[in-house]
mmCIF file of C-alpha atoms in Angstrom:
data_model
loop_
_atom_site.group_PDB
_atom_site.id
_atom_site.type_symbol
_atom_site.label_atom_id
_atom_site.label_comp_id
_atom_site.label_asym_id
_atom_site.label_seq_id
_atom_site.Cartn_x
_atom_site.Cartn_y
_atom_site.Cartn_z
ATOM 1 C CA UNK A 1 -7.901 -27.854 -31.161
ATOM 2 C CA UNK A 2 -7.765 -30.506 -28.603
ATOM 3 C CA UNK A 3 -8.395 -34.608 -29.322
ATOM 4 C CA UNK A 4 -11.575 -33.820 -27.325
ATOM 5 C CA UNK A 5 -13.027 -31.313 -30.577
ATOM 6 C CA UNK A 6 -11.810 -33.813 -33.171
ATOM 7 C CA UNK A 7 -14.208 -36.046 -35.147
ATOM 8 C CA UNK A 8 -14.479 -39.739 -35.333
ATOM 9 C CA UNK A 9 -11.876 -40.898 -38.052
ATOM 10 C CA UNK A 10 -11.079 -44.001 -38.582
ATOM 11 C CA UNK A 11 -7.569 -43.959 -39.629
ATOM 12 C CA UNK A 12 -6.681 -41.693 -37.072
ATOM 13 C CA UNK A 13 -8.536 -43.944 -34.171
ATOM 14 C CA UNK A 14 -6.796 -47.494 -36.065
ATOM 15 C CA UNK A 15 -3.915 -47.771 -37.481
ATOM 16 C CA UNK A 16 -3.389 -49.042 -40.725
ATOM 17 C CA UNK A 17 -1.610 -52.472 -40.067
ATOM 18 C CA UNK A 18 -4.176 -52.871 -37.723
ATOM 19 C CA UNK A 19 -6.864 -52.494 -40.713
ATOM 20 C CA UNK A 20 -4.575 -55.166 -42.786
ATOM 21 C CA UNK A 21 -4.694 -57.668 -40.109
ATOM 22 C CA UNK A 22 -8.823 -57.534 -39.810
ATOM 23 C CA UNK A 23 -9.009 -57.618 -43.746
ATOM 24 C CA UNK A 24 -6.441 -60.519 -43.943
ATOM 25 C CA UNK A 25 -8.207 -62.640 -41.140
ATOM 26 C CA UNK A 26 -11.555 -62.126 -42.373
ATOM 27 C CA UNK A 27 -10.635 -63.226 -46.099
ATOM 28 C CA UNK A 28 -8.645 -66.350 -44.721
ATOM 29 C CA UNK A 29 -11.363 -67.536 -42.598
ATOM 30 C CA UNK A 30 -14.345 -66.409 -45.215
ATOM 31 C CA UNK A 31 -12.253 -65.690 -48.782
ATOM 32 C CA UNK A 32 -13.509 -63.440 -51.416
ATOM 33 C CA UNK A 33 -11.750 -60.208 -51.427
ATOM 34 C CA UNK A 34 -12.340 -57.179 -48.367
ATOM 35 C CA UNK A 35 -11.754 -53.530 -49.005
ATOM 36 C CA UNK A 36 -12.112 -50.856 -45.767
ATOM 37 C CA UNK A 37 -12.633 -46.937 -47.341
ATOM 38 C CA UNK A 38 -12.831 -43.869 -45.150
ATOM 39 C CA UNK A 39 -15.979 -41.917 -45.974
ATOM 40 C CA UNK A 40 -14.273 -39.948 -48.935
ATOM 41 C CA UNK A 41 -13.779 -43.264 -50.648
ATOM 42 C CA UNK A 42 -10.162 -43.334 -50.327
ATOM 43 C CA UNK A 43 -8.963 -47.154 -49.954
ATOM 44 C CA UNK A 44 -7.229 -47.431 -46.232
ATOM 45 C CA UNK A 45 -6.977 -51.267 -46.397
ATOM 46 C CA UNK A 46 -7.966 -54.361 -48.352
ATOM 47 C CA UNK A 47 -7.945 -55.574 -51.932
ATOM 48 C CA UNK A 48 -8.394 -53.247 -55.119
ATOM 49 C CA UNK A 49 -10.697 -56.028 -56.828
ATOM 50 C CA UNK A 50 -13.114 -56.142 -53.633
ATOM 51 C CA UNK A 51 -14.868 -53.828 -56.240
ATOM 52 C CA UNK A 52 -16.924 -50.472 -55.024
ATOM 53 C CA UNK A 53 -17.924 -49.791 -51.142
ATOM 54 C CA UNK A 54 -21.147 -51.229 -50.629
ATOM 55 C CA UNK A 55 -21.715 -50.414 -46.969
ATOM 56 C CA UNK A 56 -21.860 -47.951 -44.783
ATOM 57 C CA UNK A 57 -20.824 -47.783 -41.441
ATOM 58 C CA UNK A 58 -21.721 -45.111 -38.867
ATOM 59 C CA UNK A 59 -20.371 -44.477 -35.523
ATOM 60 C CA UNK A 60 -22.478 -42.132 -33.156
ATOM 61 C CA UNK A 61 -24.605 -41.555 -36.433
ATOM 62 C CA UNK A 62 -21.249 -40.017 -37.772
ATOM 63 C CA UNK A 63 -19.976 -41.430 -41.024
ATOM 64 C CA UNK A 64 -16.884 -44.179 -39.889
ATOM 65 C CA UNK A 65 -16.219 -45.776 -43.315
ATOM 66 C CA UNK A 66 -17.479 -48.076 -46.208
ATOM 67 C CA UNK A 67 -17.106 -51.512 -46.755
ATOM 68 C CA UNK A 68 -16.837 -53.752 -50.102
ATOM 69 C CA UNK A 69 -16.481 -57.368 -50.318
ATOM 70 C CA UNK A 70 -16.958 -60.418 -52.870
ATOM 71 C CA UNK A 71 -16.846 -63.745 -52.948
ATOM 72 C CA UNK A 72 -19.928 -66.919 -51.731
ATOM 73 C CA UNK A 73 -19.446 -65.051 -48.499
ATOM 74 C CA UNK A 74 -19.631 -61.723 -48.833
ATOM 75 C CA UNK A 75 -22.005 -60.416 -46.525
ATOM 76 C CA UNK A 76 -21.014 -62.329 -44.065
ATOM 77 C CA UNK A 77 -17.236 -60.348 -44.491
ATOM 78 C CA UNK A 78 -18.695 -57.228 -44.618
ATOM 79 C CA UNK A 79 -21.075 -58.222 -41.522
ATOM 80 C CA UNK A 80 -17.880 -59.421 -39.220
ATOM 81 C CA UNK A 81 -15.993 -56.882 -40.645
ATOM 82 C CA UNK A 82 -18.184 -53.987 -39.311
ATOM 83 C CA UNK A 83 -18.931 -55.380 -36.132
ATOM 84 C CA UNK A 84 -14.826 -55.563 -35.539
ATOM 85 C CA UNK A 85 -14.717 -52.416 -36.480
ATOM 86 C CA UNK A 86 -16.792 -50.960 -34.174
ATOM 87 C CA UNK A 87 -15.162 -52.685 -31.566
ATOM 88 C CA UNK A 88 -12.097 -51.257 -32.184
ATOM 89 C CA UNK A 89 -13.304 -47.886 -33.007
ATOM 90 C CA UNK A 90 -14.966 -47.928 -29.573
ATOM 91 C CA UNK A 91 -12.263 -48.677 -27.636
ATOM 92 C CA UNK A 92 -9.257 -46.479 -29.422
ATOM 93 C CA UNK A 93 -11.875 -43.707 -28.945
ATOM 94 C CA UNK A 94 -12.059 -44.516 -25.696
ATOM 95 C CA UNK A 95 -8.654 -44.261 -25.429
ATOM 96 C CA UNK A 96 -8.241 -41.432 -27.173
ATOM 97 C CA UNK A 97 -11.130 -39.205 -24.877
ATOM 98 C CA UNK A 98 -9.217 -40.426 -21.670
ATOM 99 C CA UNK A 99 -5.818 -39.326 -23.440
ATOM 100 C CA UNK A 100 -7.676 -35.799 -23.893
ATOM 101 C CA UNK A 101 -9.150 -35.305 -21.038
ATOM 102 C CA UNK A 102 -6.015 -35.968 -18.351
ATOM 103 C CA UNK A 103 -4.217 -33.693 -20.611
ATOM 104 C CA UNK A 104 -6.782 -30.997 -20.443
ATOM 105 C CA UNK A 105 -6.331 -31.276 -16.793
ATOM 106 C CA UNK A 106 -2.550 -30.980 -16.846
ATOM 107 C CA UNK A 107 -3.088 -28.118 -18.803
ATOM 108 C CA UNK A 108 -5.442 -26.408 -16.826
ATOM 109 C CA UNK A 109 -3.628 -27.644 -12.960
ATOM 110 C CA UNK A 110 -0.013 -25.926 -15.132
ATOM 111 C CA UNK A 111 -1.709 -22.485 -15.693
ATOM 112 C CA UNK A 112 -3.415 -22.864 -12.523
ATOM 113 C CA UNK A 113 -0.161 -23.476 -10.801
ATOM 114 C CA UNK A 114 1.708 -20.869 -13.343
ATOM 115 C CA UNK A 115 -0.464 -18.108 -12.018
ATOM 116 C CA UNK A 116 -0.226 -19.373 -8.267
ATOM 117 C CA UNK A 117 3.204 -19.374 -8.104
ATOM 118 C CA UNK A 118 3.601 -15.484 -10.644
ATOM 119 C CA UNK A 119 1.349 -14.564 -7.147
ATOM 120 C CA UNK A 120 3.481 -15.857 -4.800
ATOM 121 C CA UNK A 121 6.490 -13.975 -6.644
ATOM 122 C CA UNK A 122 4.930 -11.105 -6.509
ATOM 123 C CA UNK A 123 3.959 -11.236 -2.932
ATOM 124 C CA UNK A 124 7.609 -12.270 -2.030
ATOM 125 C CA UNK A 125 8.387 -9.280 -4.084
ATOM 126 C CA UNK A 126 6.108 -6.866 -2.165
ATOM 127 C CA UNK A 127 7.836 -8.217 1.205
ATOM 128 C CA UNK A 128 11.387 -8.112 0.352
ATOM 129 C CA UNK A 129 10.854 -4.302 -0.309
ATOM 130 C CA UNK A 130 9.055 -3.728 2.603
ATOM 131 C CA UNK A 131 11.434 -5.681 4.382
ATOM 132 C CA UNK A 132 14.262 -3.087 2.774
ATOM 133 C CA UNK A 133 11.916 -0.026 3.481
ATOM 134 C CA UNK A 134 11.352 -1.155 7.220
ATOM 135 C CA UNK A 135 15.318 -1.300 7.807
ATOM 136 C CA UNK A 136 15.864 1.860 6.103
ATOM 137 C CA UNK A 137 13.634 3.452 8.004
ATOM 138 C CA UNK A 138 14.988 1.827 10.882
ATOM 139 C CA UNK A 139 18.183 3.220 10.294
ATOM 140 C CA UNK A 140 17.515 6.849 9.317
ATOM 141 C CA UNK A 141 14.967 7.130 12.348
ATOM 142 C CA UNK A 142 17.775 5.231 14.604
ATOM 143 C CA UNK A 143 20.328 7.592 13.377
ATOM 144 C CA UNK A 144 17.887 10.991 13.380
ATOM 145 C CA UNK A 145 17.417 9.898 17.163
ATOM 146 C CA UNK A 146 20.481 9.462 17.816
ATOM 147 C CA UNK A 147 22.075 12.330 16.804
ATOM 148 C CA UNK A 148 20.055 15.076 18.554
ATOM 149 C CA UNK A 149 20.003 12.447 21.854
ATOM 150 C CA UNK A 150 23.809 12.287 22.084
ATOM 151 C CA UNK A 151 23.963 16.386 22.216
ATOM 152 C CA UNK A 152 20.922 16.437 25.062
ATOM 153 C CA UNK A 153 23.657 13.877 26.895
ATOM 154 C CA UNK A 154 26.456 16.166 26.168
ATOM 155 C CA UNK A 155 24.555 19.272 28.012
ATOM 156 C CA UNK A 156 23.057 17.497 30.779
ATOM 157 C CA UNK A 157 27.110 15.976 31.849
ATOM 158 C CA UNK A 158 28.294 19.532 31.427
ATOM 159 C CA UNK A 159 25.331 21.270 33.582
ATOM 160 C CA UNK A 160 25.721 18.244 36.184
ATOM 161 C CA UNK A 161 29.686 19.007 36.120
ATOM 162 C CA UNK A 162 28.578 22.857 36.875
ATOM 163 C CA UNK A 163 29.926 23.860 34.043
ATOM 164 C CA UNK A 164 27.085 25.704 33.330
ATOM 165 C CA UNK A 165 27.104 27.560 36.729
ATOM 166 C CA UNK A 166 26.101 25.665 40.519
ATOM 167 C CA UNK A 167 23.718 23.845 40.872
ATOM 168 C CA UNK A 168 21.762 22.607 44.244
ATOM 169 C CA UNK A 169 21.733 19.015 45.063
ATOM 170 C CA UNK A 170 18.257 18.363 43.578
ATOM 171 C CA UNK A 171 19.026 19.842 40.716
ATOM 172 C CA UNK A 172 21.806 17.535 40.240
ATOM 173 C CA UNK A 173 19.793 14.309 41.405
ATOM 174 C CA UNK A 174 17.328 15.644 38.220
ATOM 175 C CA UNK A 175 20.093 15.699 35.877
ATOM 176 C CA UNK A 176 21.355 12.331 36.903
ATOM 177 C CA UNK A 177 18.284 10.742 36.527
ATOM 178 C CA UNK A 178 17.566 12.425 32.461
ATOM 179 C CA UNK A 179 21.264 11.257 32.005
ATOM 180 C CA UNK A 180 20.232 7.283 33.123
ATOM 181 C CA UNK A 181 17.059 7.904 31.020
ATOM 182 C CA UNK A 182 18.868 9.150 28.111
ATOM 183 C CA UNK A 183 21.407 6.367 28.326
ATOM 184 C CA UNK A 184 18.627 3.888 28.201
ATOM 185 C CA UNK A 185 17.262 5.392 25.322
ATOM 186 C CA UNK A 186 20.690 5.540 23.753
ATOM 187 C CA UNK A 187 21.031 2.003 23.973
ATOM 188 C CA UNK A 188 17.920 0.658 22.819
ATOM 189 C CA UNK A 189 18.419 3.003 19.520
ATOM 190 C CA UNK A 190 21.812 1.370 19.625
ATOM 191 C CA UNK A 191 20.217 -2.103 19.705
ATOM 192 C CA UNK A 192 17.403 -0.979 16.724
ATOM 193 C CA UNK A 193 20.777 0.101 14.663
ATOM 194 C CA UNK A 194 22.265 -3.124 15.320
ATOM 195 C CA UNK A 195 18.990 -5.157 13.882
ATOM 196 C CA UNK A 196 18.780 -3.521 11.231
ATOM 197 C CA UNK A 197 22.478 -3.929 10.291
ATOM 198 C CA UNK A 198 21.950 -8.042 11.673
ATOM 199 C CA UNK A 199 19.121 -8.211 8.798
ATOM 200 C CA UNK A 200 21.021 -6.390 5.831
ATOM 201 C CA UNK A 201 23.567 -8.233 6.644
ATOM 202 C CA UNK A 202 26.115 -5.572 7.428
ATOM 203 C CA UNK A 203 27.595 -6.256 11.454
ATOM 204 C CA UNK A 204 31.030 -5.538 11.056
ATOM 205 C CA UNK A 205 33.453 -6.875 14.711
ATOM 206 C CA UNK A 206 36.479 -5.190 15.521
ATOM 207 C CA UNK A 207 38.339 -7.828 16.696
ATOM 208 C CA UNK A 208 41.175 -7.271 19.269
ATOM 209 C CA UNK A 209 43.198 -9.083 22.064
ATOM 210 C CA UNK A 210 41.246 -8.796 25.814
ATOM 211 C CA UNK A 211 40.561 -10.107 28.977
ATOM 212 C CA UNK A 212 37.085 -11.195 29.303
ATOM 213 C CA UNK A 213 37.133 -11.064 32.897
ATOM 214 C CA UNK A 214 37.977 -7.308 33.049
ATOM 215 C CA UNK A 215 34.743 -6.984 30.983
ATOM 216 C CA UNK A 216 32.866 -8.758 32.784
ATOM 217 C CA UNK A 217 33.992 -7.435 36.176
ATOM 218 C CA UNK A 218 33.598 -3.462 34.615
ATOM 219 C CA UNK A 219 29.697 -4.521 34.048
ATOM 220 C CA UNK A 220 29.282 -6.160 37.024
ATOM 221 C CA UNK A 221 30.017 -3.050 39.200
ATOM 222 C CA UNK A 222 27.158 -1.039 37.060
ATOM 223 C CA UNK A 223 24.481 -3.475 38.032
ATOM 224 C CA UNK A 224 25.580 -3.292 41.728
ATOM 225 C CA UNK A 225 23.647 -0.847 43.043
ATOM 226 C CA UNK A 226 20.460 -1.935 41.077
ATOM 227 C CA UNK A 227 20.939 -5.120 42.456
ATOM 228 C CA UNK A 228 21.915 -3.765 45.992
ATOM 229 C CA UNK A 229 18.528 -2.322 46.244
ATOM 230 C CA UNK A 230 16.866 -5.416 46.001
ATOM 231 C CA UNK A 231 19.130 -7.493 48.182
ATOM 232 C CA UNK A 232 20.285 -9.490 44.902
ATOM 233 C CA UNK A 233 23.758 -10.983 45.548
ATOM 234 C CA UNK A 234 26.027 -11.417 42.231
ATOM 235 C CA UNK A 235 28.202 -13.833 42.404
ATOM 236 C CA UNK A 236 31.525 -14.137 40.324
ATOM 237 C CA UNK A 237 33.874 -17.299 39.736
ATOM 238 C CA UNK A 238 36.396 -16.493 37.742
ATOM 239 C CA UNK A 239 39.141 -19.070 36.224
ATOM 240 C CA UNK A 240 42.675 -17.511 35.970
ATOM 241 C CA UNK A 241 43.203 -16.832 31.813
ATOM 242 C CA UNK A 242 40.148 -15.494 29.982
ATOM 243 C CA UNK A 243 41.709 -14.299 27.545
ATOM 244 C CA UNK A 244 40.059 -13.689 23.831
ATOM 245 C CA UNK A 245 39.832 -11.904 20.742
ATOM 246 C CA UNK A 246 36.887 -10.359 19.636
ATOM 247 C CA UNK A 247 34.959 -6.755 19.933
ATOM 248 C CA UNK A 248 35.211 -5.281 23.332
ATOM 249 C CA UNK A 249 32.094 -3.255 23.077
ATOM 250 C CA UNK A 250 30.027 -6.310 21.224
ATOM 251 C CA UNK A 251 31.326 -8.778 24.183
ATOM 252 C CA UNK A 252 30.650 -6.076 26.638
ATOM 253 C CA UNK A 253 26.682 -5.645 25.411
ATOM 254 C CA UNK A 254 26.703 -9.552 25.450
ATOM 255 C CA UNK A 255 27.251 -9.632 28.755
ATOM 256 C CA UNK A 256 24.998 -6.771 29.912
ATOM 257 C CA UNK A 257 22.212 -8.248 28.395
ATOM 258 C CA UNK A 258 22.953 -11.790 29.965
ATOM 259 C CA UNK A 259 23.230 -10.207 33.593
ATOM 260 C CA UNK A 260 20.737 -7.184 32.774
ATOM 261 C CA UNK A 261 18.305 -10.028 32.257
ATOM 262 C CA UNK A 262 19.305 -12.249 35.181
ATOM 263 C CA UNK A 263 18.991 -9.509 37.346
ATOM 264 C CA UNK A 264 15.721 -8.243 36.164
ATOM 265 C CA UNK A 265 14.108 -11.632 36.562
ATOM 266 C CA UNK A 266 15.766 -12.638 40.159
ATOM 267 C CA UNK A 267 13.421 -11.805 42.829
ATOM 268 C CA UNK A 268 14.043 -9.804 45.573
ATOM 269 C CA UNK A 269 17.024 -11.656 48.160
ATOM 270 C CA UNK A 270 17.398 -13.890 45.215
ATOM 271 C CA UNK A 271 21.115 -14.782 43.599
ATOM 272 C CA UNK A 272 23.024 -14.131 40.532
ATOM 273 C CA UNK A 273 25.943 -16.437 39.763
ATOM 274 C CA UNK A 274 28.624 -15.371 36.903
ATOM 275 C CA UNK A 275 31.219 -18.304 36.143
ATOM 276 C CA UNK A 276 33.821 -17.733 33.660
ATOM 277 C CA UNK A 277 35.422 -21.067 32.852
ATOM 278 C CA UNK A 278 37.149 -23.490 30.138
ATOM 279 C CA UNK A 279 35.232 -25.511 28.313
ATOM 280 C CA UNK A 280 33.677 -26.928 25.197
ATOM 281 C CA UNK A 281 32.436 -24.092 22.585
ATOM 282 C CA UNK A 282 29.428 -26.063 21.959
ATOM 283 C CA UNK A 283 26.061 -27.703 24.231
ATOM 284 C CA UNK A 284 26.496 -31.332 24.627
ATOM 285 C CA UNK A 285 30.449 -31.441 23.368
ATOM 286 C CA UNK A 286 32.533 -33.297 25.774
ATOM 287 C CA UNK A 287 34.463 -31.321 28.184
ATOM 288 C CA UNK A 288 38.412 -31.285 28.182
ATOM 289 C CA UNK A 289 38.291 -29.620 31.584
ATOM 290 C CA UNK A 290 40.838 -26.531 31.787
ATOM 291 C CA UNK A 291 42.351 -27.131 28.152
ATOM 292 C CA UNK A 292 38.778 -26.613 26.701
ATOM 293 C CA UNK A 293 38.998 -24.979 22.949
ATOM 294 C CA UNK A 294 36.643 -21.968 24.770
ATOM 295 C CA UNK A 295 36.150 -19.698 27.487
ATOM 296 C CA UNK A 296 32.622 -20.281 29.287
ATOM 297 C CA UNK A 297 30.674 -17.048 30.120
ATOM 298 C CA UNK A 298 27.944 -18.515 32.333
ATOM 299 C CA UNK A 299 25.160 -16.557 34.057
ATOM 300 C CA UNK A 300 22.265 -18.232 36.162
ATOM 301 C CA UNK A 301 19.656 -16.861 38.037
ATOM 302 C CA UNK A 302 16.611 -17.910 40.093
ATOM 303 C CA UNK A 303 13.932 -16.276 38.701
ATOM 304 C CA UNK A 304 10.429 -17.836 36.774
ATOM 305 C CA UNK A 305 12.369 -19.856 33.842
ATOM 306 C CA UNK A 306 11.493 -20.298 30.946
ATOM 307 C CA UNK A 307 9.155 -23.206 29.397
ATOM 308 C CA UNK A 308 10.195 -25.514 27.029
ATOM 309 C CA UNK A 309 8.271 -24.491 23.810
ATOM 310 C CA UNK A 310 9.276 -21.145 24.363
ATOM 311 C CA UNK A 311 13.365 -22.000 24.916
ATOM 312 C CA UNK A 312 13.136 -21.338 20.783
ATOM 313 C CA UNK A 313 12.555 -18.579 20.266
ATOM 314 C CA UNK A 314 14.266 -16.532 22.911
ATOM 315 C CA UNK A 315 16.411 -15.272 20.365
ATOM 316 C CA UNK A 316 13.793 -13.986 18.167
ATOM 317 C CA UNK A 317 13.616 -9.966 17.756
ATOM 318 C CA UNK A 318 11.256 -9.024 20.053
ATOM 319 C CA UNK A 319 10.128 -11.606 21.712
ATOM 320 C CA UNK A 320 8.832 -11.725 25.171
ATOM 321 C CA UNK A 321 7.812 -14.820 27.100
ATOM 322 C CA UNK A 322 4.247 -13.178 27.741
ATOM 323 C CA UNK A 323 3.093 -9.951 27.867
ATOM 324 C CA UNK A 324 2.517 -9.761 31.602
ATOM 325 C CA UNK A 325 5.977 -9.894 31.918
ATOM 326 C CA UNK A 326 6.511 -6.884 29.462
ATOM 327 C CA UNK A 327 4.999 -5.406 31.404
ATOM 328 C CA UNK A 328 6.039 -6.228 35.257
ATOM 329 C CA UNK A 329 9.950 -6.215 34.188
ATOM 330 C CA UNK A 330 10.303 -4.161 30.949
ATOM 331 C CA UNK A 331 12.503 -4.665 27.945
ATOM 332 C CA UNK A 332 12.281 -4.654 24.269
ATOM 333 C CA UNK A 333 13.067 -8.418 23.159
ATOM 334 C CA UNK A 334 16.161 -7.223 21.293
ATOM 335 C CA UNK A 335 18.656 -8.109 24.177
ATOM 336 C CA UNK A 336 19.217 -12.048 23.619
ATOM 337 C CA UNK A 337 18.413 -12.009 19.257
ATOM 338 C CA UNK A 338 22.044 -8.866 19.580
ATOM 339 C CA UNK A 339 23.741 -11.232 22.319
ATOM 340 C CA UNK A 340 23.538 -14.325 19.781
ATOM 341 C CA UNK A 341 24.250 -12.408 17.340
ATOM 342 C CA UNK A 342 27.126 -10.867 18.423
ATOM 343 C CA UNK A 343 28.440 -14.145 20.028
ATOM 344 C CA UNK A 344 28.234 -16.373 16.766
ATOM 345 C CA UNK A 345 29.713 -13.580 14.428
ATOM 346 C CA UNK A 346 32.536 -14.140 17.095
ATOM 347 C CA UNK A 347 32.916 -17.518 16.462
ATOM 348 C CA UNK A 348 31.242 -18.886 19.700
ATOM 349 C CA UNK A 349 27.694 -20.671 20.764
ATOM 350 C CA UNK A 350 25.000 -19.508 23.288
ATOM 351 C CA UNK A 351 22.187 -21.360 24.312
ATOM 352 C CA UNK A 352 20.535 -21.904 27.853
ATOM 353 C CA UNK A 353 18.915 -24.307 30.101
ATOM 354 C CA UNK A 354 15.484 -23.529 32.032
ATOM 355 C CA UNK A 355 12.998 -25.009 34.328
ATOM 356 C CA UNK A 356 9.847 -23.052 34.870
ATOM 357 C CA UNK A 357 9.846 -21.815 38.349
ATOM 358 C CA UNK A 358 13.621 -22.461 39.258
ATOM 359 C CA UNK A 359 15.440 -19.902 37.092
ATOM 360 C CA UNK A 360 17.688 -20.095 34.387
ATOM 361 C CA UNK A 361 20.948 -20.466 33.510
ATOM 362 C CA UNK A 362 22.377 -19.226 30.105
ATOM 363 C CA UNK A 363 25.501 -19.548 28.726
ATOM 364 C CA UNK A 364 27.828 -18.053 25.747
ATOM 365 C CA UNK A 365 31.386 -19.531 24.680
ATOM 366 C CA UNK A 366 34.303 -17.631 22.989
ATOM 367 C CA UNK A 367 37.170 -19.631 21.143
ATOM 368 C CA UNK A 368 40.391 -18.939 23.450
ATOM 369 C CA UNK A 369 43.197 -17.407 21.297
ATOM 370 C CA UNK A 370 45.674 -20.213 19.988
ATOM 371 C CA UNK A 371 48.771 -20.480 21.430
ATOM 372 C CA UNK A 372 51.874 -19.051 19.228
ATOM 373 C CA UNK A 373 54.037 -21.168 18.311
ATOM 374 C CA UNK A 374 57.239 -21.166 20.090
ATOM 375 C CA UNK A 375 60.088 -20.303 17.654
ATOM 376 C CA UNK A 376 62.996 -20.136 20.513
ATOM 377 C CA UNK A 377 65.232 -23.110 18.862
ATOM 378 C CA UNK A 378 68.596 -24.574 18.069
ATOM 379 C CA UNK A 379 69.579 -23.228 14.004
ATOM 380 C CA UNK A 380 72.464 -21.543 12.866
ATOM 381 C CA UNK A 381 75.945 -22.005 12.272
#
């Protein structure tokens, strides 16, 4: 039962020192004796000898207590004496309902909140395993693609080979085009293998010494003709050592994506510049010039750019700038969320720099290997 169900008692709403102090005041200024009684007639303050309770008081026409009093002056005590006391009765009960009520708010805002937040832990609940169920499925469908893709590769290289018996040259330029298509679609169940293994949590790098700029030179020459075709000219600056440790086939799909997409959003007689370079591993570090903690991988085009509330989310799974140009230059979103991946699990930074209109230029750092010691020294007998 709450303070706001309770009845009006006295000795609950003053306490009893308080009750002295009235009695004592009143007799001082009036004398006689003063006795206060709760409705039961048991004595909460005053003098025995003030003889039997005499008046009534009611609060709210709810019994509040009785009075007694002797003395010349007596009804003038018990008069002051009841008016005092309803004074203070009012206010304590005042009091007492505010009391009650702002904690029969708190109580109901804490089970209102309780339940909110048993809802929200549910819901978060709910997502996390649909979350896991999305990736698993993910990853069985990635693999149950895979598997039955990699054999349709196998045949088509053996029948373009003739292994399978001649074949005319049309027949060959069909075969070469279902082995680009089934590359394609190789990689992009590649890249939905590697997102789900970025969101459990599981990318594992196989980290080993190499040249970047043998990489990068390999995937240049496989976007030469699709660049020839357009009149696109690549462009490669390379500094002498680019040497660094890290996953050759990760690094590799790095920088396919960052020239696949360069390429793709050049127009036609446009440029392509690749710059591999010392430098700082982070945007906005200063640079030390050739004895840079990082090799630079730095690819800039000159096609639409990118705006600036967009620059954000780049990296996002799946995210394309707009869906006209889904749909005027292809590609799946997953390209630039793997490439960061794959360059911060490495140790390095990526980030780019846009203007709408005037192309973009992105660019991905790898810390250079730290030179050995040299242990050639004087020692010995």
């Amino acid at each position: 039962m709450s303070a706001l169900d309770n009845g009006i008692e006295l000795a609950r709403l003053v306490p009893p020192g308080e009750l002295d102090e009235l009695v004592t005041a009143i007799t001082r200024a009036l004398g006689g004796a003063l006795a206060i009684f709760d409705p039961r007639g048991s004595r909460l303050a005053g003098d025995p000898e003030a003889g039997p309770a005499s008046r009534v008081i009611e609060y709210h026409g709810a019994p509040l207590a009785r009075l007694a009093a002797t003395g010349p002056q007596a009804e003038t005590s018990l008069a002051l004496c009841a008016e005092t006391l309803d004074l203070l009765v009012h206010h304590a009960h005042a009091r007492e309902l505010a009391a009650a009520t702002h904690e029969e708010a708190m109580r109901v805002t804490f089970a209102e909140l309780t339940e909110h937040n048993a809802r929200l832990s549910r819901a978060v609940a709910r997502l996390e395993e649909l979350d896991r169920l999305k990736s698993n499925f993910l990853a069985t469908m990635s693999h149950e693609l895979r598997t039955p893709l990699t054999s349709v590769i196998g045949y088509a290289e053996m029948m373009a080979e003739g292994l399978a018996g001649p074949i005319s040259c049309d027949q060959k330029d069909y075969l070469t085009t279902i082995l680009g298509k089934a590359d394609q679609l190789l990689g992009l169940i590649t890249a939905v293998l590697d997102v789900s293994s970025l969101e459990s949590g599981q990318l594992a790098i196989e980290r080993s010494a190499l040249s970047l700029g043998d990489v990068v030179v390999s995937e240049l020459a496989t976007f030469a003709p699709q660049a020839g075709r357009r009149g696109i000219a690549i462009q490669l600056d390379a500094c002498a050592d680019t040497a660094v440790v890290g996953d050759r086939r990760k690094i590799r799909q790095i920088v396919s994506s960052l020239v696949s997409n360069a390429v793709k959003f050049t127009p036609d007689r446009g440029k392509v510049g690749v710059t591999l370079r010392r430098g700082p591993l982070a945007a906005h570090e200063p640079g030390q010039g050739d004895a840079g903690p990082a090799i630079q991988l730095v690819v800039t085009d000159s096609g639409i750019g990118i705006s600036r509330d967009q620059v954000a989310k780049i990296f996002e799974p799946f995210f394309q700038v707009d869906s006209s140009s889904t749909r005027a230059f292809g590609g799946t979103g997953l390209g630039l969320t793997l490439a960061k991946a794959y360059v911060e699990a490495h140790g390095g930074r990526i980030w780019v720099d846009t203007t709408p209109g005037q192309g973009s230029t992105f660019t991905a750092t790898f810390p250079a290997p730290t030179p050995e010691p040299d242990d050639r020294g004087g020692g010995g007998a």
